[in-house]
Amino acid sequence: MLLLVLLAFFLFYAVVPTVVIRVFSLRIYKKGNKRNTIALTFDDGPDSIYTPRLLDLLKKYQVKATFFVVGEKAKRHPDIIKRIHQEGHEIGLHNYRHISNWFLLPFFLSRGLRKSADIIEQMIQERPIYYRPPWGHFNLCTLPLQKQYKTVMWTHILRDWKEHVGVLELFHRLKKCQQDGSIIVLHDSGETFGADANAPENMLAALELFLKEGYAQKIRWVTLSEMLNAQNKKQIS
């Protein structure tokens, strides 16, 4: 009986809200509306090895991106956070620890996001306004939080966290993501649960192959603020 009660609570608290929010796009962004623009976004960092290499690559091809960072990692790597900001990229939140919202009570979720935003604001003097929940998981209490943060999902998620996908397969998946207003998710860290530690190596190689292509060089690679017309964004207090 207790097991059935716990299962019912889990479905009501976690699974059903996730399905409803994602199916009906409740207070979430999945795509922009500007022609010839694509937003590259990177989750799970910053990573001491892969994020600096990624920044070098983006700088080489003059691409701007948005990084959804894990708060505790940001705290460990302030120099990387500052570099991301100084090179014209945008920073969003990806929970204080990479834990699914299915297993976080409202107080801990809210406190973790506030703590992460405080950490980043102290480093770059700008408070993040974008949020992406790990694994795209919501819960019954995330809708109020979505009034505070612009919650951004994706148009394309390429499963680059698995090493077996390989460079060429990932390159071909990137080539299929060229619709106007696409929001692409890649990962600059392989430390999270279910990811392969060396998978970002394939991501970097595939992304460089893609950015070398002539058609990729004609795309305007933009931050989320530019894509979502949020230039006059309000800072969260």
Coordinates of N, CA and C in Angstrom, one line a residue:
M1 N 0.8 -1.2 0.0 CA 0.0 0.0 0.0 C 0.9 1.3 0.0
L2 N 1.9 1.2 0.9 CA 2.8 2.4 1.0 C 3.5 2.6 -0.4
L3 N 3.9 1.5 -1.0 CA 4.5 1.7 -2.3 C 3.6 2.3 -3.3
L4 N 2.4 2.0 -3.3 CA 1.4 2.6 -4.3 C 1.2 4.1 -4.0
V5 N 1.2 4.4 -2.7 CA 1.1 5.8 -2.3 C 2.3 6.6 -2.8
L6 N 3.5 6.1 -2.6 CA 4.7 6.7 -3.0 C 4.7 6.9 -4.6
L7 N 4.3 5.8 -5.3 CA 4.3 5.9 -6.7 C 3.3 6.9 -7.2
A8 N 2.1 7.0 -6.6 CA 1.1 8.0 -7.0 C 1.7 9.4 -6.7
F9 N 2.3 9.6 -5.6 CA 2.9 10.9 -5.3 C 4.0 11.3 -6.3
F10 N 4.8 10.3 -6.7 CA 5.9 10.6 -7.6 C 5.3 11.0 -9.0
L11 N 4.3 10.3 -9.4 CA 3.6 10.6 -10.7 C 3.0 12.0 -10.7
F12 N 2.3 12.3 -9.6 CA 1.6 13.6 -9.4 C 2.6 14.7 -9.3
Y13 N 3.7 14.5 -8.5 CA 4.7 15.6 -8.2 C 5.7 15.8 -9.4
A14 N 6.1 14.7 -10.1 CA 7.2 14.8 -11.0 C 6.8 14.5 -12.4
V15 N 6.3 13.3 -12.7 CA 6.1 12.9 -14.1 C 5.0 13.7 -14.8
V16 N 3.9 13.8 -14.2 CA 2.8 14.5 -14.8 C 3.1 16.0 -15.1
P17 N 3.6 16.7 -14.2 CA 4.0 18.1 -14.5 C 5.0 18.2 -15.6
T18 N 5.9 17.3 -15.7 CA 6.9 17.4 -16.7 C 6.3 17.2 -18.1
V19 N 5.4 16.2 -18.2 CA 4.7 15.9 -19.4 C 3.8 17.1 -19.9
V20 N 3.1 17.6 -18.9 CA 2.1 18.7 -19.2 C 2.9 20.0 -19.7
I21 N 3.9 20.3 -18.9 CA 4.7 21.5 -19.2 C 5.4 21.4 -20.6
R22 N 5.9 20.2 -20.9 CA 6.6 20.1 -22.2 C 5.7 19.9 -23.3
V23 N 4.6 19.2 -23.2 CA 3.7 19.0 -24.3 C 3.0 20.3 -24.6
F24 N 2.6 21.1 -23.6 CA 1.8 22.3 -23.9 C 2.7 23.6 -23.8
S25 N 4.0 23.4 -23.7 CA 5.0 24.5 -23.7 C 4.6 25.6 -22.7
L26 N 4.3 25.2 -21.5 CA 3.9 26.2 -20.5 C 5.1 26.9 -20.0
R27 N 5.2 28.2 -20.3 CA 6.2 29.1 -19.8 C 7.6 28.6 -20.2
I28 N 7.8 27.9 -21.3 CA 9.1 27.5 -21.7 C 9.3 27.9 -23.2
Y29 N 10.6 28.1 -23.5 CA 11.0 28.4 -24.9 C 11.7 27.2 -25.5
K30 N 11.2 26.9 -26.7 CA 11.8 25.8 -27.4 C 12.5 26.2 -28.7
K31 N 12.1 27.4 -29.2 CA 12.6 27.9 -30.5 C 12.5 29.4 -30.6
G32 N 13.4 30.0 -31.4 CA 13.3 31.5 -31.6 C 12.6 31.7 -32.9
N33 N 12.4 33.0 -33.2 CA 11.6 33.4 -34.4 C 12.4 34.3 -35.4
K34 N 13.7 34.3 -35.2 CA 14.5 35.2 -36.1 C 15.1 34.3 -37.2
R35 N 15.0 34.8 -38.4 CA 15.5 34.1 -39.6 C 17.0 34.0 -39.6
N36 N 17.5 32.9 -40.1 CA 18.9 32.7 -40.2 C 19.7 32.8 -38.9
T37 N 19.0 32.5 -37.8 CA 19.7 32.5 -36.5 C 19.6 31.1 -35.9
I38 N 20.7 30.7 -35.2 CA 20.7 29.4 -34.4 C 21.4 29.8 -33.1
A39 N 20.9 29.2 -32.0 CA 21.5 29.4 -30.7 C 22.1 28.0 -30.3
L40 N 23.4 28.1 -30.1 CA 24.1 27.0 -29.5 C 24.1 27.1 -28.0
T41 N 23.7 26.0 -27.3 CA 23.7 26.1 -25.9 C 24.5 24.8 -25.3
F42 N 25.1 25.0 -24.2 CA 26.0 24.0 -23.6 C 25.6 23.8 -22.2
D43 N 25.4 22.5 -21.8 CA 24.9 22.2 -20.5 C 26.0 21.5 -19.7
D44 N 25.9 21.5 -18.4 CA 26.7 20.7 -17.4 C 28.0 21.2 -17.0
G45 N 28.5 22.2 -17.6 CA 29.8 22.8 -17.2 C 29.7 23.8 -16.0
P46 N 30.8 24.5 -15.8 CA 32.0 24.5 -16.5 C 32.9 23.3 -16.2
D47 N 33.7 22.9 -17.1 CA 34.6 21.8 -17.0 C 36.0 22.3 -17.2
S48 N 37.0 22.0 -16.3 CA 38.3 22.5 -16.3 C 39.1 22.2 -17.6
I49 N 38.7 21.0 -18.2 CA 39.4 20.6 -19.4 C 38.7 21.0 -20.7
Y50 N 37.4 20.7 -20.8 CA 36.7 20.9 -22.0 C 36.2 22.3 -22.3
T51 N 35.7 23.0 -21.2 CA 35.1 24.3 -21.5 C 36.2 25.3 -22.0
P52 N 37.4 25.4 -21.5 CA 38.4 26.3 -22.2 C 38.6 25.9 -23.6
R53 N 38.7 24.7 -23.9 CA 38.9 24.3 -25.4 C 37.7 24.6 -26.2
L54 N 36.5 24.5 -25.6 CA 35.3 24.9 -26.3 C 35.3 26.4 -26.6
L55 N 35.7 27.2 -25.6 CA 35.8 28.6 -25.8 C 36.8 29.0 -26.8
D56 N 37.9 28.3 -26.9 CA 38.9 28.6 -28.0 C 38.2 28.3 -29.3
L57 N 37.5 27.2 -29.4 CA 36.8 26.9 -30.7 C 35.8 27.9 -31.1
L58 N 35.0 28.3 -30.2 CA 33.9 29.3 -30.5 C 34.6 30.7 -30.9
K59 N 35.7 31.0 -30.2 CA 36.4 32.3 -30.6 C 37.0 32.2 -32.0
K60 N 37.5 31.0 -32.3 CA 38.1 30.8 -33.6 C 37.1 31.1 -34.8
Y61 N 35.9 30.6 -34.5 CA 34.8 30.7 -35.6 C 33.8 31.9 -35.3
Q62 N 34.2 32.7 -34.3 CA 33.4 33.9 -34.0 C 31.9 33.5 -33.7
V63 N 31.7 32.5 -32.9 CA 30.4 32.0 -32.6 C 30.1 32.4 -31.1
K64 N 28.9 33.0 -30.9 CA 28.4 33.3 -29.6 C 27.4 32.2 -29.1
A65 N 27.5 31.8 -27.8 CA 26.7 30.7 -27.3 C 26.1 31.1 -25.9
T66 N 25.3 30.2 -25.4 CA 24.8 30.3 -24.1 C 25.2 29.0 -23.3
F67 N 25.7 29.2 -22.1 CA 26.1 28.2 -21.2 C 25.2 28.0 -20.0
F68 N 24.6 26.9 -19.8 CA 23.8 26.6 -18.7 C 24.7 25.8 -17.7
V69 N 25.1 26.5 -16.6 CA 26.2 26.0 -15.8 C 25.6 25.5 -14.5
V70 N 26.3 24.5 -13.9 CA 26.0 23.9 -12.6 C 26.6 24.8 -11.5
G71 N 25.8 25.2 -10.6 CA 26.3 26.2 -9.6 C 27.6 25.8 -8.8
E72 N 27.6 24.5 -8.4 CA 28.8 24.1 -7.6 C 30.0 24.1 -8.5
K73 N 29.9 23.8 -9.8 CA 31.0 23.8 -10.7 C 31.5 25.2 -11.0
A74 N 30.5 26.1 -11.1 CA 30.8 27.5 -11.3 C 31.6 28.1 -10.1
K75 N 31.3 27.7 -8.9 CA 32.0 28.1 -7.7 C 33.4 27.6 -7.8
R76 N 33.7 26.4 -8.3 CA 35.0 25.9 -8.4 C 35.9 26.5 -9.5
H77 N 35.2 27.1 -10.5 CA 36.0 27.6 -11.7 C 35.6 29.0 -12.0
P78 N 35.8 29.9 -11.1 CA 35.4 31.3 -11.4 C 36.1 31.9 -12.6
D79 N 37.4 31.5 -12.9 CA 38.1 32.1 -14.0 C 37.4 31.7 -15.3
I80 N 36.8 30.5 -15.4 CA 36.2 30.0 -16.6 C 34.9 30.8 -16.8
I81 N 34.1 31.0 -15.7 CA 32.9 31.7 -15.7 C 33.2 33.2 -16.2
K82 N 34.2 33.8 -15.7 CA 34.5 35.1 -16.1 C 34.9 35.2 -17.6
R83 N 35.6 34.2 -18.0 CA 36.0 34.1 -19.4 C 34.8 34.0 -20.3
I84 N 33.9 33.1 -20.0 CA 32.7 32.9 -20.7 C 32.0 34.3 -20.9
H85 N 31.9 35.0 -19.9 CA 31.2 36.3 -19.9 C 32.0 37.4 -20.7
Q86 N 33.3 37.4 -20.5 CA 34.1 38.4 -21.2 C 34.2 38.2 -22.7
E87 N 34.0 37.0 -23.1 CA 34.1 36.7 -24.6 C 32.7 36.8 -25.2
G88 N 31.7 37.3 -24.5 CA 30.5 37.7 -25.1 C 29.4 36.6 -25.1
H89 N 29.6 35.5 -24.4 CA 28.6 34.5 -24.3 C 27.7 34.8 -23.1
E90 N 26.6 34.0 -23.1 CA 25.6 34.2 -22.0 C 25.6 33.0 -21.0
I91 N 25.2 33.3 -19.8 CA 25.3 32.3 -18.8 C 23.9 32.1 -18.2
G92 N 23.4 30.9 -18.2 CA 22.2 30.5 -17.5 C 22.4 29.5 -16.4
L93 N 21.3 29.1 -15.7 CA 21.4 28.2 -14.6 C 21.0 26.8 -15.0
H94 N 21.6 25.8 -14.3 CA 21.3 24.4 -14.5 C 21.3 23.6 -13.2
N95 N 20.7 24.3 -12.2 CA 20.6 23.8 -10.8 C 22.0 23.9 -10.1
Y96 N 22.0 23.9 -8.8 CA 23.2 24.1 -8.0 C 24.0 22.8 -8.2
R97 N 23.4 21.6 -8.1 CA 24.0 20.3 -8.4 C 23.2 19.7 -9.5
H98 N 23.8 18.8 -10.3 CA 23.1 18.3 -11.4 C 22.2 17.1 -10.9
I99 N 21.1 17.6 -10.4 CA 20.1 16.6 -9.8 C 18.7 16.9 -10.5
S100 N 18.0 15.8 -10.8 CA 16.7 16.0 -11.5 C 15.8 16.6 -10.5
N101 N 14.9 17.5 -11.0 CA 13.9 18.2 -10.2 C 12.8 17.1 -9.8
W102 N 12.8 16.0 -10.3 CA 11.9 14.9 -9.8 C 12.3 14.5 -8.4
F103 N 13.5 14.8 -8.0 CA 14.0 14.3 -6.7 C 14.3 15.5 -5.8
L104 N 13.9 16.7 -6.1 CA 14.2 17.9 -5.3 C 12.9 18.5 -4.8
L105 N 12.8 18.7 -3.5 CA 11.7 19.4 -2.9 C 11.8 20.9 -3.3
P106 N 10.6 21.6 -3.3 CA 10.6 23.0 -3.7 C 11.6 23.9 -3.0
F107 N 11.8 23.8 -1.7 CA 12.7 24.6 -1.0 C 14.1 24.5 -1.5
F108 N 14.5 23.2 -1.7 CA 15.9 22.9 -2.1 C 16.2 23.4 -3.5
L109 N 15.2 23.2 -4.4 CA 15.3 23.7 -5.7 C 15.5 25.2 -5.8
S110 N 14.6 25.9 -5.1 CA 14.6 27.4 -5.1 C 15.9 27.9 -4.4
R111 N 16.3 27.3 -3.3 CA 17.5 27.7 -2.7 C 18.7 27.5 -3.6
G112 N 18.8 26.4 -4.2 CA 19.9 26.1 -5.1 C 20.0 27.0 -6.3
L113 N 18.9 27.4 -6.9 CA 18.9 28.3 -8.0 C 19.4 29.7 -7.5
R114 N 18.8 30.1 -6.4 CA 19.2 31.4 -5.8 C 20.7 31.4 -5.5
K115 N 21.2 30.4 -4.9 CA 22.6 30.3 -4.5 C 23.5 30.3 -5.8
S116 N 23.1 29.6 -6.8 CA 23.8 29.6 -8.1 C 23.8 31.0 -8.7
A117 N 22.7 31.6 -8.7 CA 22.6 33.0 -9.3 C 23.5 33.9 -8.5
D118 N 23.5 33.8 -7.2 CA 24.4 34.7 -6.4 C 25.9 34.5 -6.7
I119 N 26.3 33.2 -6.9 CA 27.7 32.9 -7.2 C 28.1 33.6 -8.5
I120 N 27.2 33.4 -9.5 CA 27.5 33.9 -10.9 C 27.5 35.5 -10.9
E121 N 26.5 36.0 -10.2 CA 26.5 37.5 -10.1 C 27.7 38.1 -9.5
Q122 N 28.2 37.5 -8.4 CA 29.4 38.0 -7.8 C 30.6 37.9 -8.7
M123 N 30.6 37.0 -9.7 CA 31.7 36.9 -10.6 C 31.7 37.8 -11.8
I124 N 30.5 38.0 -12.3 CA 30.4 38.8 -13.5 C 29.5 40.1 -13.4
Q125 N 29.0 40.3 -12.2 CA 28.2 41.5 -11.9 C 26.9 41.5 -12.9
E126 N 26.4 40.4 -13.2 CA 25.2 40.3 -13.9 C 24.5 39.0 -13.5
R127 N 23.2 39.2 -13.2 CA 22.4 38.0 -12.7 C 21.8 37.2 -13.8
P128 N 22.0 35.9 -13.8 CA 21.4 35.1 -14.8 C 19.9 35.1 -14.8
I129 N 19.3 35.1 -16.0 CA 17.8 35.1 -16.1 C 17.3 33.9 -16.8
Y130 N 18.2 33.0 -17.3 CA 17.7 31.8 -18.1 C 18.0 30.6 -17.2
Y131 N 17.1 29.6 -17.4 CA 17.2 28.4 -16.6 C 16.8 27.2 -17.5
R132 N 17.6 26.1 -17.4 CA 17.2 24.9 -18.0 C 17.4 23.7 -17.0
P133 N 16.3 23.0 -16.7 CA 16.3 22.0 -15.7 C 17.1 20.8 -16.2
P134 N 17.9 20.2 -15.4 CA 18.6 18.9 -15.8 C 17.7 17.9 -16.4
W135 N 18.0 17.3 -17.5 CA 17.3 16.3 -18.2 C 15.9 16.8 -18.6
G136 N 15.7 18.1 -18.5 CA 14.3 18.7 -18.9 C 13.2 18.2 -18.0
H137 N 13.6 17.9 -16.7 CA 12.6 17.4 -15.7 C 12.0 18.6 -14.9
F138 N 10.7 18.6 -14.8 CA 10.1 19.6 -14.0 C 9.4 18.9 -12.8
N139 N 8.8 19.7 -11.9 CA 7.9 19.1 -10.8 C 6.7 20.0 -10.6
L140 N 5.9 19.6 -9.7 CA 4.7 20.4 -9.5 C 4.9 21.8 -9.1
C141 N 6.1 22.1 -8.5 CA 6.3 23.5 -8.0 C 7.2 24.3 -8.9
T142 N 7.6 23.8 -10.1 CA 8.5 24.6 -10.9 C 7.8 25.7 -11.7
L143 N 6.4 25.7 -11.8 CA 5.7 26.7 -12.5 C 5.9 28.1 -11.8
P144 N 5.8 28.2 -10.5 CA 6.1 29.5 -9.9 C 7.5 30.0 -10.1
L145 N 8.5 29.1 -10.1 CA 9.9 29.5 -10.4 C 10.0 30.0 -11.9
Q146 N 9.2 29.5 -12.8 CA 9.2 29.9 -14.2 C 8.7 31.3 -14.4
K147 N 8.2 31.9 -13.3 CA 7.8 33.3 -13.4 C 9.1 34.2 -13.1
Q148 N 10.1 33.6 -12.5 CA 11.3 34.3 -12.1 C 12.4 34.1 -13.2
Y149 N 12.4 33.0 -13.9 CA 13.4 32.7 -14.9 C 12.8 32.4 -16.2
K150 N 13.5 32.8 -17.3 CA 13.0 32.3 -18.6 C 13.5 30.9 -18.8
T151 N 12.6 29.9 -18.8 CA 13.0 28.5 -18.9 C 13.1 28.1 -20.3
V152 N 14.3 27.7 -20.7 CA 14.6 27.4 -22.1 C 14.9 25.9 -22.3
M153 N 14.2 25.3 -23.1 CA 14.4 23.9 -23.5 C 15.2 23.8 -24.8
W154 N 14.7 23.1 -25.8 CA 15.5 23.0 -27.0 C 14.7 22.6 -28.2
T155 N 15.3 22.8 -29.3 CA 14.7 22.3 -30.6 C 15.4 21.0 -30.9
H156 N 16.7 20.9 -30.6 CA 17.4 19.7 -31.0 C 18.3 19.3 -29.8
I157 N 18.2 18.1 -29.3 CA 19.1 17.6 -28.3 C 19.8 16.3 -28.9
L158 N 21.1 16.3 -29.0 CA 21.8 15.4 -29.9 C 22.4 14.2 -29.2
R159 N 22.2 14.0 -27.9 CA 22.7 12.9 -27.2 C 24.2 12.7 -27.3
D160 N 24.8 13.9 -27.3 CA 26.3 13.9 -27.4 C 27.0 13.4 -26.1
W161 N 26.3 13.2 -25.1 CA 26.9 12.7 -23.8 C 27.3 11.3 -23.8
K162 N 27.0 10.6 -24.9 CA 27.4 9.2 -25.1 C 28.5 9.1 -26.1
E163 N 29.6 8.5 -25.7 CA 30.8 8.4 -26.5 C 30.6 7.6 -27.8
H164 N 29.8 6.5 -27.7 CA 29.6 5.7 -28.8 C 28.9 6.4 -30.0
V165 N 28.3 7.5 -29.8 CA 27.7 8.3 -30.9 C 28.7 8.6 -32.0
G166 N 29.9 8.9 -31.5 CA 31.0 9.1 -32.5 C 31.0 10.5 -33.2
V167 N 32.2 10.9 -33.7 CA 32.3 12.2 -34.2 C 31.5 12.4 -35.5
L168 N 31.6 11.4 -36.4 CA 30.9 11.6 -37.7 C 29.3 11.6 -37.5
E169 N 28.8 10.7 -36.7 CA 27.4 10.7 -36.4 C 26.9 12.0 -35.8
L170 N 27.7 12.5 -34.9 CA 27.3 13.8 -34.3 C 27.4 14.9 -35.3
F171 N 28.4 14.9 -36.1 CA 28.5 15.9 -37.2 C 27.3 15.9 -38.1
H172 N 26.8 14.7 -38.5 CA 25.6 14.6 -39.3 C 24.4 15.0 -38.6
R173 N 24.3 14.8 -37.3 CA 23.2 15.3 -36.5 C 23.2 16.8 -36.5
L174 N 24.3 17.4 -36.3 CA 24.4 18.9 -36.3 C 24.0 19.4 -37.7
K175 N 24.3 18.8 -38.7 CA 23.9 19.3 -40.1 C 22.4 19.3 -40.2
K176 N 21.7 18.5 -39.5 CA 20.2 18.5 -39.6 C 19.5 19.5 -38.7
C177 N 20.3 20.4 -38.0 CA 19.8 21.3 -37.1 C 19.8 22.7 -37.6
Q178 N 19.6 22.9 -38.9 CA 19.8 24.3 -39.4 C 18.6 25.0 -39.7
Q179 N 17.5 24.7 -39.1 CA 16.2 25.4 -39.2 C 16.4 26.8 -38.5
D180 N 15.7 27.8 -39.1 CA 15.7 29.1 -38.4 C 15.2 29.0 -37.0
G181 N 15.9 29.7 -36.1 CA 15.4 29.7 -34.7 C 15.7 28.5 -33.9
S182 N 16.5 27.6 -34.4 CA 16.8 26.3 -33.6 C 17.6 26.6 -32.4
I183 N 17.3 25.9 -31.3 CA 18.1 25.9 -30.1 C 18.7 24.5 -29.9
I184 N 20.0 24.5 -30.0 CA 20.7 23.2 -30.0 C 21.4 23.0 -28.6
V185 N 21.2 21.8 -28.1 CA 21.9 21.4 -26.8 C 23.1 20.5 -27.1
L186 N 24.2 20.9 -26.5 CA 25.4 20.1 -26.5 C 25.9 20.1 -25.0
H187 N 27.0 19.3 -24.7 CA 27.4 19.2 -23.4 C 28.9 19.4 -23.3
D188 N 29.4 20.3 -22.5 CA 30.9 20.5 -22.3 C 31.4 19.8 -21.1
S189 N 30.7 18.9 -20.5 CA 31.2 18.1 -19.4 C 30.7 16.7 -19.5
G190 N 31.5 15.7 -19.1 CA 31.0 14.3 -19.1 C 31.0 13.7 -17.7
E191 N 30.9 14.6 -16.7 CA 31.0 14.2 -15.3 C 29.6 13.8 -14.7
T192 N 28.5 14.1 -15.4 CA 27.2 13.9 -14.8 C 26.7 12.4 -15.0
F193 N 25.7 12.0 -14.2 CA 25.2 10.7 -14.2 C 24.7 10.3 -15.5
G194 N 25.1 9.2 -16.0 CA 24.7 8.7 -17.4 C 25.5 9.2 -18.5
A195 N 26.5 10.1 -18.3 CA 27.3 10.6 -19.3 C 28.6 9.8 -19.4
D196 N 29.3 9.8 -20.5 CA 30.6 9.2 -20.6 C 31.7 10.3 -20.5
A197 N 32.7 10.1 -19.7 CA 33.7 11.1 -19.3 C 34.3 11.7 -20.5
N198 N 34.6 10.9 -21.6 CA 35.3 11.5 -22.7 C 34.4 11.9 -23.9
A199 N 33.1 11.9 -23.6 CA 32.2 12.2 -24.7 C 32.4 13.7 -25.2
P200 N 32.7 14.7 -24.4 CA 33.0 16.0 -24.9 C 34.1 16.1 -26.0
E201 N 35.0 15.1 -25.9 CA 36.0 15.1 -27.0 C 35.4 14.9 -28.3
N202 N 34.4 14.1 -28.5 CA 33.7 13.9 -29.8 C 32.9 15.1 -30.1
M203 N 32.3 15.7 -29.1 CA 31.5 16.9 -29.3 C 32.4 18.0 -29.9
L204 N 33.5 18.3 -29.4 CA 34.4 19.3 -29.9 C 34.9 19.0 -31.3
A205 N 35.2 17.8 -31.6 CA 35.7 17.5 -33.0 C 34.5 17.6 -34.0
A206 N 33.3 17.1 -33.6 CA 32.2 17.2 -34.5 C 31.8 18.7 -34.7
L207 N 31.8 19.5 -33.6 CA 31.4 20.9 -33.8 C 32.4 21.6 -34.7
E208 N 33.7 21.3 -34.5 CA 34.6 22.0 -35.4 C 34.4 21.6 -36.9
L209 N 34.2 20.4 -37.1 CA 33.8 19.9 -38.5 C 32.6 20.7 -39.1
F210 N 31.6 20.9 -38.2 CA 30.4 21.6 -38.6 C 30.7 23.0 -38.9
L211 N 31.4 23.7 -38.0 CA 31.6 25.1 -38.1 C 32.5 25.5 -39.3
K212 N 33.3 24.5 -39.7 CA 34.2 24.7 -40.9 C 33.4 24.8 -42.2
E213 N 32.2 24.2 -42.2 CA 31.4 24.1 -43.4 C 30.9 25.5 -43.9
G214 N 30.9 25.7 -45.2 CA 30.5 27.0 -45.7 C 29.1 27.5 -45.2
Y215 N 28.1 26.5 -45.2 CA 26.8 26.9 -44.8 C 26.7 27.3 -43.4
A216 N 27.5 26.7 -42.5 CA 27.5 27.0 -41.1 C 28.1 28.4 -40.9
Q217 N 29.0 28.8 -41.8 CA 29.6 30.2 -41.6 C 28.6 31.3 -42.0
K218 N 27.6 30.9 -42.7 CA 26.5 31.9 -43.1 C 25.5 32.1 -42.1
I219 N 25.4 31.2 -41.1 CA 24.4 31.3 -40.0 C 24.9 32.3 -39.0
R220 N 23.9 33.0 -38.5 CA 24.1 33.9 -37.3 C 24.0 33.2 -36.1
W221 N 25.1 32.9 -35.4 CA 25.1 32.2 -34.1 C 24.9 33.2 -33.0
V222 N 23.8 33.1 -32.3 CA 23.4 34.1 -31.3 C 23.2 33.6 -29.9
T223 N 23.2 34.5 -29.0 CA 22.9 34.1 -27.6 C 21.4 34.1 -27.5
L224 N 20.9 33.5 -26.4 CA 19.4 33.4 -26.2 C 18.8 34.7 -26.1
S225 N 19.4 35.7 -25.5 CA 18.8 37.0 -25.4 C 18.5 37.6 -26.7
E226 N 19.5 37.5 -27.7 CA 19.3 38.0 -29.0 C 18.2 37.2 -29.7
M227 N 18.2 35.9 -29.6 CA 17.2 35.1 -30.3 C 15.8 35.3 -29.8
L228 N 15.7 35.5 -28.5 CA 14.3 35.6 -27.9 C 13.9 37.0 -27.6
N229 N 14.6 37.9 -28.3 CA 14.2 39.3 -28.2 C 14.1 39.8 -26.8
A230 N 15.1 39.4 -26.0 CA 15.1 39.8 -24.6 C 16.2 40.8 -24.3
Q231 N 16.5 41.7 -25.2 CA 17.5 42.7 -25.0 C 17.2 43.6 -23.8
N232 N 15.9 43.9 -23.6 CA 15.5 44.7 -22.5 C 15.0 43.9 -21.3
K233 N 15.7 42.8 -21.0 CA 15.4 41.9 -20.0 C 15.5 42.6 -18.6
K234 N 14.6 42.2 -17.7 CA 14.7 42.6 -16.3 C 15.6 41.7 -15.5
Q235 N 16.4 42.3 -14.7 CA 17.2 41.5 -13.8 C 16.4 41.0 -12.6
I236 N 16.7 39.8 -12.2 CA 15.9 39.2 -11.1 C 16.6 39.6 -9.7
S237 N 15.7 40.1 -8.8 CA 16.3 40.5 -7.5 C 16.1 39.4 -6.5

